Coordinates of N, CA and C in Angstrom, one line a residue:
X596 N 0.8 -1.2 0.0 CA 0.0 0.0 0.0 C 0.9 1.2 0.0
X597 N 0.6 2.2 -0.9 CA 1.4 3.4 -0.9 C 1.3 4.2 0.4
X598 N 2.4 4.9 0.8 CA 2.4 5.6 2.1 C 1.4 6.7 2.1
X599 N 0.7 6.9 3.2 CA -0.2 8.0 3.3 C 0.4 9.1 4.3
X600 N 0.3 10.3 3.9 CA 1.0 11.4 4.6 C 0.7 11.5 6.1
X601 N -0.6 11.1 6.5 CA -1.0 11.2 7.9 C -0.3 10.1 8.7
X602 N 0.2 9.1 8.1 CA 0.8 7.9 8.9 C 2.2 8.2 9.3
X603 N 2.6 7.7 10.5 CA 3.9 7.7 10.9 C 4.6 6.4 10.6
X604 N 5.6 6.1 11.4 CA 6.4 4.9 11.2 C 5.8 3.6 11.8
X605 N 4.8 3.8 12.7 CA 4.3 2.7 13.4 C 3.5 1.8 12.5
X606 N 3.8 0.5 12.5 CA 3.2 -0.5 11.7 C 3.0 -1.8 12.5
X607 N 2.1 -2.7 12.0 CA 2.0 -4.0 12.6 C 3.1 -4.9 12.0
X608 N 3.2 -6.1 12.5 CA 4.3 -7.0 12.0 C 4.2 -7.3 10.5
X609 N 3.1 -7.2 9.9 CA 2.9 -7.4 8.5 C 3.0 -6.1 7.7
X610 N 3.4 -5.0 8.3 CA 3.6 -3.8 7.6 C 2.4 -2.9 7.4
X611 N 1.3 -3.2 8.0 CA 0.1 -2.4 7.9 C 0.2 -1.1 8.8
X612 N 0.1 0.1 8.2 CA 0.3 1.3 9.0 C -0.7 1.5 10.1
X613 N -0.3 2.0 11.2 CA -1.2 2.4 12.3 C -1.7 3.8 12.1
X614 N -3.0 3.9 12.3 CA -3.7 5.2 12.2 C -3.4 6.0 13.4
X615 N -3.0 7.3 13.3 CA -2.8 8.1 14.5 C -4.1 8.7 15.0
X616 N -4.3 8.8 16.3 CA -5.4 9.5 16.8 C -5.1 11.0 16.9
X617 N -5.9 11.8 16.3 CA -5.6 13.3 16.3 C -6.3 13.8 17.6
X618 N -5.5 14.1 18.6 CA -6.0 14.6 19.9 C -6.4 16.0 19.8
X619 N -5.5 16.8 19.1 CA -5.8 18.3 19.0 C -6.0 18.6 17.5
X620 N -7.3 18.8 17.2 CA -7.6 19.1 15.8 C -7.1 20.4 15.3
X621 N -7.2 21.4 16.2 CA -6.8 22.8 15.8 C -5.3 22.8 15.5
X622 N -4.5 22.2 16.4 CA -3.1 22.1 16.2 C -2.7 21.3 14.9
X623 N -3.5 20.3 14.7 CA -3.2 19.4 13.5 C -3.4 20.2 12.2
X624 N -4.5 21.0 12.1 CA -4.8 21.7 10.9 C -4.0 23.0 10.7
X625 N -3.2 23.3 11.8 CA -2.3 24.5 11.6 C -2.8 25.8 12.3
X626 N -3.8 25.6 13.2 CA -4.3 26.8 13.9 C -5.7 27.0 13.7
X627 N -6.3 28.1 14.4 CA -7.8 28.3 14.3 C -8.3 28.6 12.9
X628 N -7.4 29.1 12.0 CA -7.8 29.4 10.7 C -7.4 28.4 9.6
X629 N -6.9 27.2 10.1 CA -6.5 26.2 9.2 C -7.6 25.6 8.4
X630 N -7.3 25.1 7.2 CA -8.3 24.5 6.3 C -8.4 23.0 6.6
X631 N -9.6 22.5 6.5 CA -9.8 21.1 6.9 C -10.1 20.2 5.7
X632 N -10.4 20.8 4.5 CA -10.9 20.0 3.4 C -9.8 19.0 2.9
X633 N -8.6 19.5 2.9 CA -7.5 18.6 2.4 C -7.2 17.5 3.4
X634 N -7.3 17.8 4.7 CA -7.1 16.8 5.7 C -8.3 15.8 5.7
X635 N -9.5 16.2 5.5 CA -10.6 15.3 5.5 C -10.5 14.4 4.3
X636 N -10.0 14.9 3.2 CA -9.8 14.1 2.0 C -8.7 13.0 2.2
X637 N -7.6 13.4 2.9 CA -6.6 12.4 3.3 C -7.2 11.3 4.2
X638 N -8.1 11.7 5.1 CA -8.7 10.7 6.0 C -9.6 9.8 5.2
X639 N -10.3 10.3 4.3 CA -11.2 9.5 3.5 C -10.4 8.5 2.6
X640 N -9.3 9.0 2.1 CA -8.4 8.1 1.3 C -7.9 7.0 2.2
X641 N -7.5 7.3 3.4 CA -7.0 6.3 4.3 C -8.0 5.3 4.6
X642 N -9.3 5.8 4.9 CA -10.4 4.8 5.2 C -10.6 3.9 4.0
X643 N -10.6 4.5 2.8 CA -10.9 3.6 1.6 C -9.8 2.6 1.5
X644 N -8.6 2.9 1.8 CA -7.5 1.9 1.7 C -7.6 0.8 2.8
X645 N -7.9 1.2 4.0 CA -8.2 0.3 5.0 C -9.3 -0.7 4.6
X646 N -10.4 -0.1 4.1 CA -11.5 -1.0 3.7 C -11.1 -1.9 2.6
X647 N -10.3 -1.5 1.7 CA -9.8 -2.4 0.6 C -9.0 -3.5 1.2
X648 N -8.1 -3.2 2.1 CA -7.3 -4.3 2.8 C -8.2 -5.2 3.6
X649 N -9.2 -4.6 4.2 CA -10.2 -5.4 5.0 C -10.9 -6.4 4.1
X650 N -11.4 -5.9 2.9 CA -12.0 -6.8 2.0 C -11.1 -7.9 1.4
X651 N -9.9 -7.6 1.1 CA -8.9 -8.6 0.6 C -8.6 -9.6 1.7
X652 N -8.4 -9.2 2.9 CA -8.1 -10.1 3.9 C -9.3 -11.0 4.4
X653 N -10.5 -10.4 4.2 CA -11.7 -11.2 4.5 C -11.8 -12.3 3.5
X654 N -11.5 -12.1 2.2 CA -11.6 -13.1 1.2 C -10.5 -14.2 1.5
X655 N -9.3 -13.7 1.9 CA -8.2 -14.6 2.2 C -8.6 -15.5 3.4
X656 N -9.2 -14.9 4.4 CA -9.6 -15.7 5.6 C -10.6 -16.8 5.2
X657 N -11.6 -16.4 4.4 CA -12.6 -17.4 3.9 C -12.0 -18.5 3.1
X658 N -11.0 -18.2 2.3 CA -10.3 -19.2 1.5 C -9.6 -20.2 2.4
X659 N -8.9 -19.6 3.4 CA -8.2 -20.5 4.4 C -9.1 -21.3 5.2
X660 N -10.2 -20.8 5.6 CA -11.2 -21.5 6.4 C -11.8 -22.6 5.6
X661 N -11.9 -22.5 4.3 CA -12.4 -23.5 3.4 C -11.3 -24.6 3.1
X662 N -10.0 -24.1 3.0 CA -8.9 -25.0 2.7 C -8.4 -25.9 3.8
X663 N -8.4 -25.3 5.0 CA -7.9 -26.1 6.2 C -8.6 -27.4 6.4
X664 N -10.0 -27.4 6.4 CA -10.7 -28.7 6.6 C -10.3 -29.7 5.5
X665 N -10.1 -29.2 4.3 CA -9.8 -30.2 3.2 C -8.4 -30.8 3.4
X666 N -7.4 -30.0 3.9 CA -6.1 -30.5 4.2 C -6.2 -31.5 5.3
X667 N -7.0 -31.1 6.4 CA -7.1 -32.1 7.5 C -7.7 -33.4 7.1
X668 N -8.7 -33.3 6.2 CA -9.4 -34.5 5.8 C -8.4 -35.4 5.0
X669 N -7.7 -34.8 4.1 CA -6.7 -35.5 3.3 C -5.6 -36.1 4.2
X670 N -5.1 -35.3 5.1 CA -4.1 -35.8 6.0 C -4.6 -37.0 6.8
X671 N -5.8 -36.9 7.3 CA -6.4 -38.0 8.1 C -6.5 -39.3 7.3
X672 N -6.9 -39.1 6.0 CA -7.0 -40.3 5.1 C -5.6 -40.9 4.9
X673 N -4.6 -40.1 4.6 CA -3.3 -40.6 4.3 C -2.7 -41.3 5.6
X674 N -2.9 -40.7 6.7 CA -2.4 -41.3 8.0 C -3.1 -42.6 8.2
X675 N -4.4 -42.7 7.9 CA -5.1 -44.0 8.0 C -4.5 -45.0 7.1
X676 N -4.2 -44.7 5.8 CA -3.6 -45.6 4.9 C -2.2 -46.1 5.5
X677 N -1.5 -45.1 6.1 CA -0.2 -45.4 6.6 C -0.3 -46.4 7.8
X678 N -1.3 -46.1 8.7 CA -1.5 -47.0 9.8 C -1.9 -48.4 9.4
X679 N -2.8 -48.4 8.4 CA -3.3 -49.7 7.9 C -2.2 -50.5 7.2
X680 N -1.3 -49.8 6.5 CA -0.2 -50.5 5.8 C 0.7 -51.0 6.9
X681 N 1.0 -50.2 7.9 CA 1.9 -50.7 8.9 C 1.4 -51.8 9.7
X682 N 0.0 -51.8 9.9 CA -0.6 -52.9 10.6 C -0.6 -54.2 9.8
X683 N -0.8 -54.0 8.5 CA -0.7 -55.2 7.6 C 0.7 -55.8 7.6
X684 N 1.7 -55.0 7.5 CA 3.0 -55.5 7.5 C 3.4 -56.2 8.8
X685 N 2.9 -55.7 9.9 CA 3.1 -56.3 11.2 C 2.4 -57.7 11.3
X686 N 1.1 -57.7 10.8 CA 0.3 -58.9 10.8 C 1.0 -60.0 9.9
X687 N 1.5 -59.6 8.7 CA 2.1 -60.5 7.8 C 3.3 -61.1 8.5
X688 N 4.1 -60.3 9.1 CA 5.3 -60.8 9.8 C 5.0 -61.8 10.9
X689 N 3.9 -61.5 11.6 CA 3.5 -62.5 12.7 C 3.0 -63.8 12.1
X690 N 2.1 -63.6 11.0 CA 1.5 -64.8 10.4 C 2.5 -65.7 9.7
X691 N 3.6 -65.1 9.2 CA 4.6 -65.9 8.5 C 5.3 -66.9 9.5
X692 N 5.3 -66.6 10.7 CA 5.9 -67.5 11.7 C 5.0 -68.7 11.9
X693 N 3.7 -68.6 11.5 CA 2.8 -69.7 11.7 C 2.5 -70.5 10.4
X694 N 1.9 -69.7 9.5 CA 1.6 -70.3 8.1 C 1.5 -69.2 7.1
X695 N 1.2 -69.6 5.9 CA 1.1 -68.6 4.8 C -0.2 -68.0 4.6
X696 N -1.3 -68.4 5.4 CA -2.6 -67.9 5.1 C -2.8 -66.4 5.4
X697 N -2.0 -65.9 6.4 CA -2.2 -64.5 6.7 C -1.8 -63.6 5.6
X698 N -0.9 -64.0 4.7 CA -0.5 -63.2 3.6 C -1.7 -62.8 2.7
X699 N -2.6 -63.8 2.4 CA -3.7 -63.5 1.5 C -4.7 -62.6 2.2
X700 N -4.9 -62.8 3.5 CA -5.8 -61.9 4.3 C -5.3 -60.5 4.3
X701 N -4.0 -60.3 4.4 CA -3.4 -58.9 4.5 C -3.6 -58.2 3.2
X702 N -3.8 -58.9 2.1 CA -3.9 -58.2 0.8 C -5.4 -57.9 0.5
X703 N -6.3 -58.2 1.4 CA -7.7 -57.9 1.2 C -7.9 -56.4 1.0
X704 N -8.4 -55.9 -0.2 CA -8.6 -54.5 -0.4 C -9.6 -53.8 0.6
X705 N -9.4 -52.6 0.8 CA -10.3 -51.8 1.7 C -11.4 -51.2 0.9
X706 N -12.6 -51.5 1.3 CA -13.8 -51.0 0.6 C -14.2 -49.7 1.3
X707 N -14.4 -48.7 0.5 CA -14.8 -47.4 1.1 C -15.6 -46.6 0.0
X708 N -16.0 -45.4 0.4 CA -16.7 -44.5 -0.6 C -15.8 -43.4 -1.0
X709 N -16.0 -43.1 -2.3 CA -15.1 -42.1 -3.0 C -16.0 -40.9 -3.3
X710 N -15.5 -39.7 -2.9 CA -16.3 -38.5 -3.1 C -16.0 -37.9 -4.6
X711 N -17.1 -38.0 -5.4 CA -17.0 -37.4 -6.7 C -17.3 -35.9 -6.8
X712 N -18.2 -35.5 -6.0 CA -18.4 -34.0 -5.7 C -19.1 -33.9 -4.4
X713 N -19.6 -32.7 -4.1 CA -20.1 -32.4 -2.7 C -21.3 -33.4 -2.3
X714 N -22.0 -33.9 -3.3 CA -23.2 -34.7 -2.9 C -23.2 -36.0 -3.5
X715 N -22.2 -36.4 -4.3 CA -22.2 -37.7 -5.0 C -21.0 -38.5 -4.6
X716 N -21.2 -39.7 -4.2 CA -20.2 -40.6 -3.7 C -20.3 -42.0 -4.5
X717 N -19.1 -42.6 -4.7 CA -19.1 -43.9 -5.4 C -18.3 -44.9 -4.5
X718 N -18.6 -46.1 -4.6 CA -17.9 -47.1 -3.8 C -16.6 -47.5 -4.5
X719 N -15.6 -47.6 -3.7 CA -14.2 -47.9 -4.3 C -13.5 -49.0 -3.4
X720 N -12.6 -49.7 -4.0 CA -11.8 -50.6 -3.3 C -10.3 -50.1 -3.4
X721 N -9.7 -50.0 -2.2 CA -8.3 -49.5 -2.2 C -7.4 -50.7 -1.9
X722 N -6.5 -51.0 -2.9 CA -5.5 -52.0 -2.7 C -4.3 -51.5 -1.9
X723 N -3.6 -52.4 -1.3 CA -2.4 -52.0 -0.5 C -1.4 -51.2 -1.4
X724 N -1.0 -50.0 -1.0 CA -0.1 -49.2 -1.8 C 0.8 -48.4 -0.9
X725 N 1.9 -48.0 -1.3 CA 2.8 -47.1 -0.6 C 2.8 -45.7 -1.3
X726 N 1.9 -45.5 -2.2 CA 1.9 -44.2 -3.0 C 0.5 -43.6 -3.0
X727 N 0.4 -42.3 -2.8 CA -0.8 -41.6 -2.9 C -0.6 -40.4 -3.9
X728 N -1.8 -39.9 -4.4 CA -1.7 -38.8 -5.4 C -2.4 -37.6 -4.7
X729 N -1.8 -36.5 -4.7 CA -2.3 -35.3 -4.1 C -2.5 -34.2 -5.1
X730 N -3.7 -33.5 -5.0 CA -3.9 -32.3 -5.8 C -3.1 -31.1 -5.2
X731 N -2.3 -30.5 -6.1 CA -1.5 -29.3 -5.6 C -2.1 -28.0 -6.1
X732 N -3.3 -28.1 -6.8 CA -3.9 -26.9 -7.3 C -3.5 -26.6 -8.7
X733 N -4.3 -25.7 -9.4 CA -4.0 -25.4 -10.8 C -4.1 -26.7 -11.7
X734 N -5.0 -27.6 -11.3 CA -5.1 -28.9 -12.1 C -3.8 -29.7 -12.1
X735 N -3.0 -29.6 -11.1 CA -1.8 -30.4 -11.0 C -1.9 -31.4 -9.9
X736 N -1.6 -32.7 -10.2 CA -1.6 -33.8 -9.3 C -0.3 -34.5 -9.3
X737 N 0.3 -34.8 -8.2 CA 1.6 -35.4 -8.1 C 1.5 -36.7 -7.2
X738 N 2.3 -37.7 -7.5 CA 2.4 -38.8 -6.6 C 3.4 -38.7 -5.6
X739 N 3.1 -39.2 -4.4 CA 4.1 -39.1 -3.3 C 4.0 -40.5 -2.5
X740 N 5.1 -40.9 -2.0 CA 5.1 -42.0 -1.0 C 4.3 -41.5 0.2
X741 N 3.7 -42.5 0.9 CA 2.8 -42.1 2.0 C 3.5 -41.3 3.0
X742 N 4.7 -41.7 3.4 CA 5.5 -40.9 4.4 C 5.8 -39.5 4.0
X743 N 6.1 -39.4 2.7 CA 6.4 -38.0 2.1 C 5.1 -37.2 2.1
X744 N 4.0 -37.8 1.8 CA 2.7 -37.1 1.7 C 2.3 -36.6 3.1
X745 N 2.5 -37.4 4.1 CA 2.2 -37.0 5.5 C 3.0 -35.8 5.9
X746 N 4.3 -35.8 5.6 CA 5.2 -34.7 5.9 C 4.7 -33.4 5.2
X747 N 4.4 -33.6 3.9 CA 4.0 -32.4 3.1 C 2.6 -31.9 3.6
X748 N 1.7 -32.7 3.9 CA 0.4 -32.3 4.3 C 0.5 -31.6 5.7
X749 N 1.3 -32.2 6.6 CA 1.4 -31.5 7.9 C 2.1 -30.2 7.8
X750 N 3.0 -30.1 6.9 CA 3.7 -28.8 6.7 C 2.7 -27.8 6.1
X751 N 1.9 -28.2 5.1 CA 0.8 -27.3 4.6 C -0.2 -26.9 5.6
X752 N -0.6 -27.8 6.5 CA -1.5 -27.5 7.5 C -1.0 -26.5 8.5
X753 N 0.3 -26.7 8.9 CA 0.9 -25.7 9.8 C 1.0 -24.3 9.2
X754 N 1.4 -24.3 7.9 CA 1.4 -23.0 7.2 C 0.1 -22.3 7.1
X755 N -1.0 -23.1 6.8 CA -2.3 -22.6 6.6 C -2.8 -22.1 8.0
X756 N -2.6 -22.9 9.1 CA -3.0 -22.5 10.4 C -2.4 -21.2 10.8
X757 N -1.1 -21.1 10.6 CA -0.3 -19.8 10.9 C -0.8 -18.6 10.1
X758 N -1.0 -18.9 8.8 CA -1.5 -17.8 8.0 C -2.9 -17.3 8.4
X759 N -3.8 -18.3 8.7 CA -5.1 -17.9 9.2 C -5.0 -17.1 10.5
X760 N -4.2 -17.5 11.4 CA -4.0 -16.7 12.6 C -3.6 -15.3 12.4
X761 N -2.5 -15.1 11.5 CA -2.0 -13.8 11.3 C -3.1 -13.0 10.5
X762 N -3.8 -13.6 9.6 CA -4.9 -12.9 8.8 C -5.9 -12.4 9.8
X763 N -6.4 -13.2 10.7 CA -7.4 -12.7 11.7 C -6.8 -11.6 12.5
X764 N -5.5 -11.7 12.9 CA -4.9 -10.6 13.7 C -4.9 -9.3 12.9
X765 N -4.5 -9.4 11.6 CA -4.5 -8.2 10.7 C -5.9 -7.6 10.5
X766 N -6.9 -8.5 10.4 CA -8.3 -8.0 10.2 C -8.7 -7.2 11.5
X767 N -8.4 -7.7 12.6 CA -8.7 -7.0 13.9 C -8.0 -5.7 13.9
X768 N -6.7 -5.7 13.6 CA -5.9 -4.5 13.6 C -6.5 -3.4 12.6
X769 N -6.8 -3.9 11.4 CA -7.3 -3.0 10.4 C -8.6 -2.3 10.9
X770 N -9.5 -3.1 11.5 CA -10.8 -2.6 11.9 C -10.6 -1.6 13.1
X771 N -9.6 -1.8 13.9 CA -9.3 -0.8 14.9 C -8.8 0.5 14.3
X772 N -8.0 0.4 13.2 CA -7.5 1.6 12.5 C -8.7 2.3 11.8
X773 N -9.6 1.5 11.2 CA -10.8 2.1 10.6 C -11.6 2.9 11.6
X774 N -11.7 2.4 12.8 CA -12.5 3.1 13.8 C -11.8 4.4 14.2
X775 N -10.4 4.3 14.4 CA -9.7 5.5 14.7 C -9.9 6.6 13.6
X776 N -9.8 6.2 12.3 CA -9.9 7.2 11.3 C -11.3 7.7 11.2
X777 N -12.3 6.9 11.4 CA -13.7 7.4 11.4 C -13.9 8.4 12.5
X778 N -13.3 8.1 13.7 CA -13.4 9.1 14.8 C -12.7 10.4 14.5
X779 N -11.5 10.3 13.9 CA -10.8 11.5 13.5 C -11.6 12.3 12.5
X780 N -12.2 11.6 11.6 CA -13.0 12.4 10.6 C -14.2 13.1 11.3
X781 N -14.9 12.4 12.1 CA -16.0 13.0 12.8 C -15.6 14.1 13.7
X782 N -14.5 14.0 14.4 CA -14.0 15.1 15.3 C -13.6 16.3 14.5
X783 N -12.9 16.1 13.4 CA -12.5 17.2 12.6 C -13.7 17.9 11.9
X784 N -14.7 17.1 11.5 CA -15.9 17.7 10.9 C -16.6 18.5 11.9
X785 N -16.8 18.0 13.1 CA -17.5 18.7 14.2 C -16.8 19.9 14.6
X786 N -15.4 19.8 14.7 CA -14.6 21.0 15.0 C -14.8 22.1 14.0
X787 N -14.9 21.8 12.7 CA -15.1 22.8 11.7 C -16.4 23.4 11.8
X788 N -17.5 22.6 12.0 CA -18.8 23.1 12.2 C -18.9 24.1 13.3
X789 N -18.3 23.7 14.5 CA -18.3 24.6 15.6 C -17.6 25.9 15.3
X790 N -16.4 25.8 14.6 CA -15.7 27.0 14.3 C -16.5 27.9 13.4
X791 N -17.2 27.3 12.4 CA -18.0 28.2 11.5 C -19.1 28.8 12.3
X792 N -19.7 28.1 13.2 CA -20.8 28.6 14.0 C -20.3 29.8 14.9
X793 N -19.1 29.6 15.5 CA -18.6 30.7 16.3 C -18.2 31.9 15.5
X794 N -17.7 31.7 14.3 CA -17.4 32.8 13.4 C -18.7 33.6 13.1
X795 N -19.7 32.8 12.8 CA -21.0 33.5 12.4 C -21.6 34.3 13.5
X796 N -21.5 33.7 14.7 CA -22.0 34.4 15.9 C -21.2 35.7 16.2
X797 N -19.8 35.5 16.0 CA -19.0 36.7 16.2 C -19.3 37.8 15.2
X798 N -19.5 37.4 13.9 CA -19.8 38.4 12.9 C -21.2 39.1 13.2
X799 N -22.1 38.3 13.6 CA -23.4 38.9 14.0 C -23.3 39.9 15.1
X800 N -22.5 39.5 16.1 CA -22.3 40.4 17.2 C -21.6 41.7 16.8
X801 N -20.7 41.6 15.9 CA -20.0 42.8 15.4 C -20.9 43.7 14.6
X802 N -21.8 43.1 13.8 CA -22.8 43.9 13.1 C -23.7 44.6 14.0
X803 N -24.1 44.0 15.1 CA -25.0 44.6 16.0 C -24.3 45.8 16.7
X804 N -23.0 45.7 17.0 CA -22.3 46.7 17.6 C -22.2 48.0 16.7
X805 N -22.1 47.7 15.4 CA -22.0 48.8 14.5 C -23.3 49.6 14.4
X806 N -24.4 48.9 14.6 CA -25.7 49.5 14.6 C -26.1 49.9 13.2
X807 N -27.3 50.6 13.1 CA -27.8 51.0 11.8 C -27.0 52.2 11.2

């Protein structure tokens, strides 16, 4: 975001500028005869930019809140395949000490349902495998060994969780700055209205003193 003249150096960890609270309006505009129009325009520009950032981060938050459950679901499934495969290998090793029948049982495919879309599922049989295919986005799918897939998914989940947390923090920060700028705008507008009223009263009093 381009720098705004009303902002100082204070920023949050992601570089979003902090809005200053204007405690003394008269001093800020340069005295009792200072013009407010340009300052009010700067305030409105700052508010518009904060609102733009708020909208962008709100969309980002929604995308992450949709993405994280999908990552968790995929990770849960891959971990299940890993545990099942490890269990099979252990069972085969134990059965081999007794007879060869356990080997056939360990190869029994897993029957499950496969999600075609949000409301449509099909039945599928999963054979024992050490490879899974993951969608990476942009119509790209790559194969990974199960152990590698678990590491990748956990990493993606950690990144997504951290990003969601900082996005929520930034949204809260931006909304605080919006409130500050709206208060500044209202206080400056009210100060200008009061100043105009006092000038008008003073002018009327002067006219009365002059008389007819």
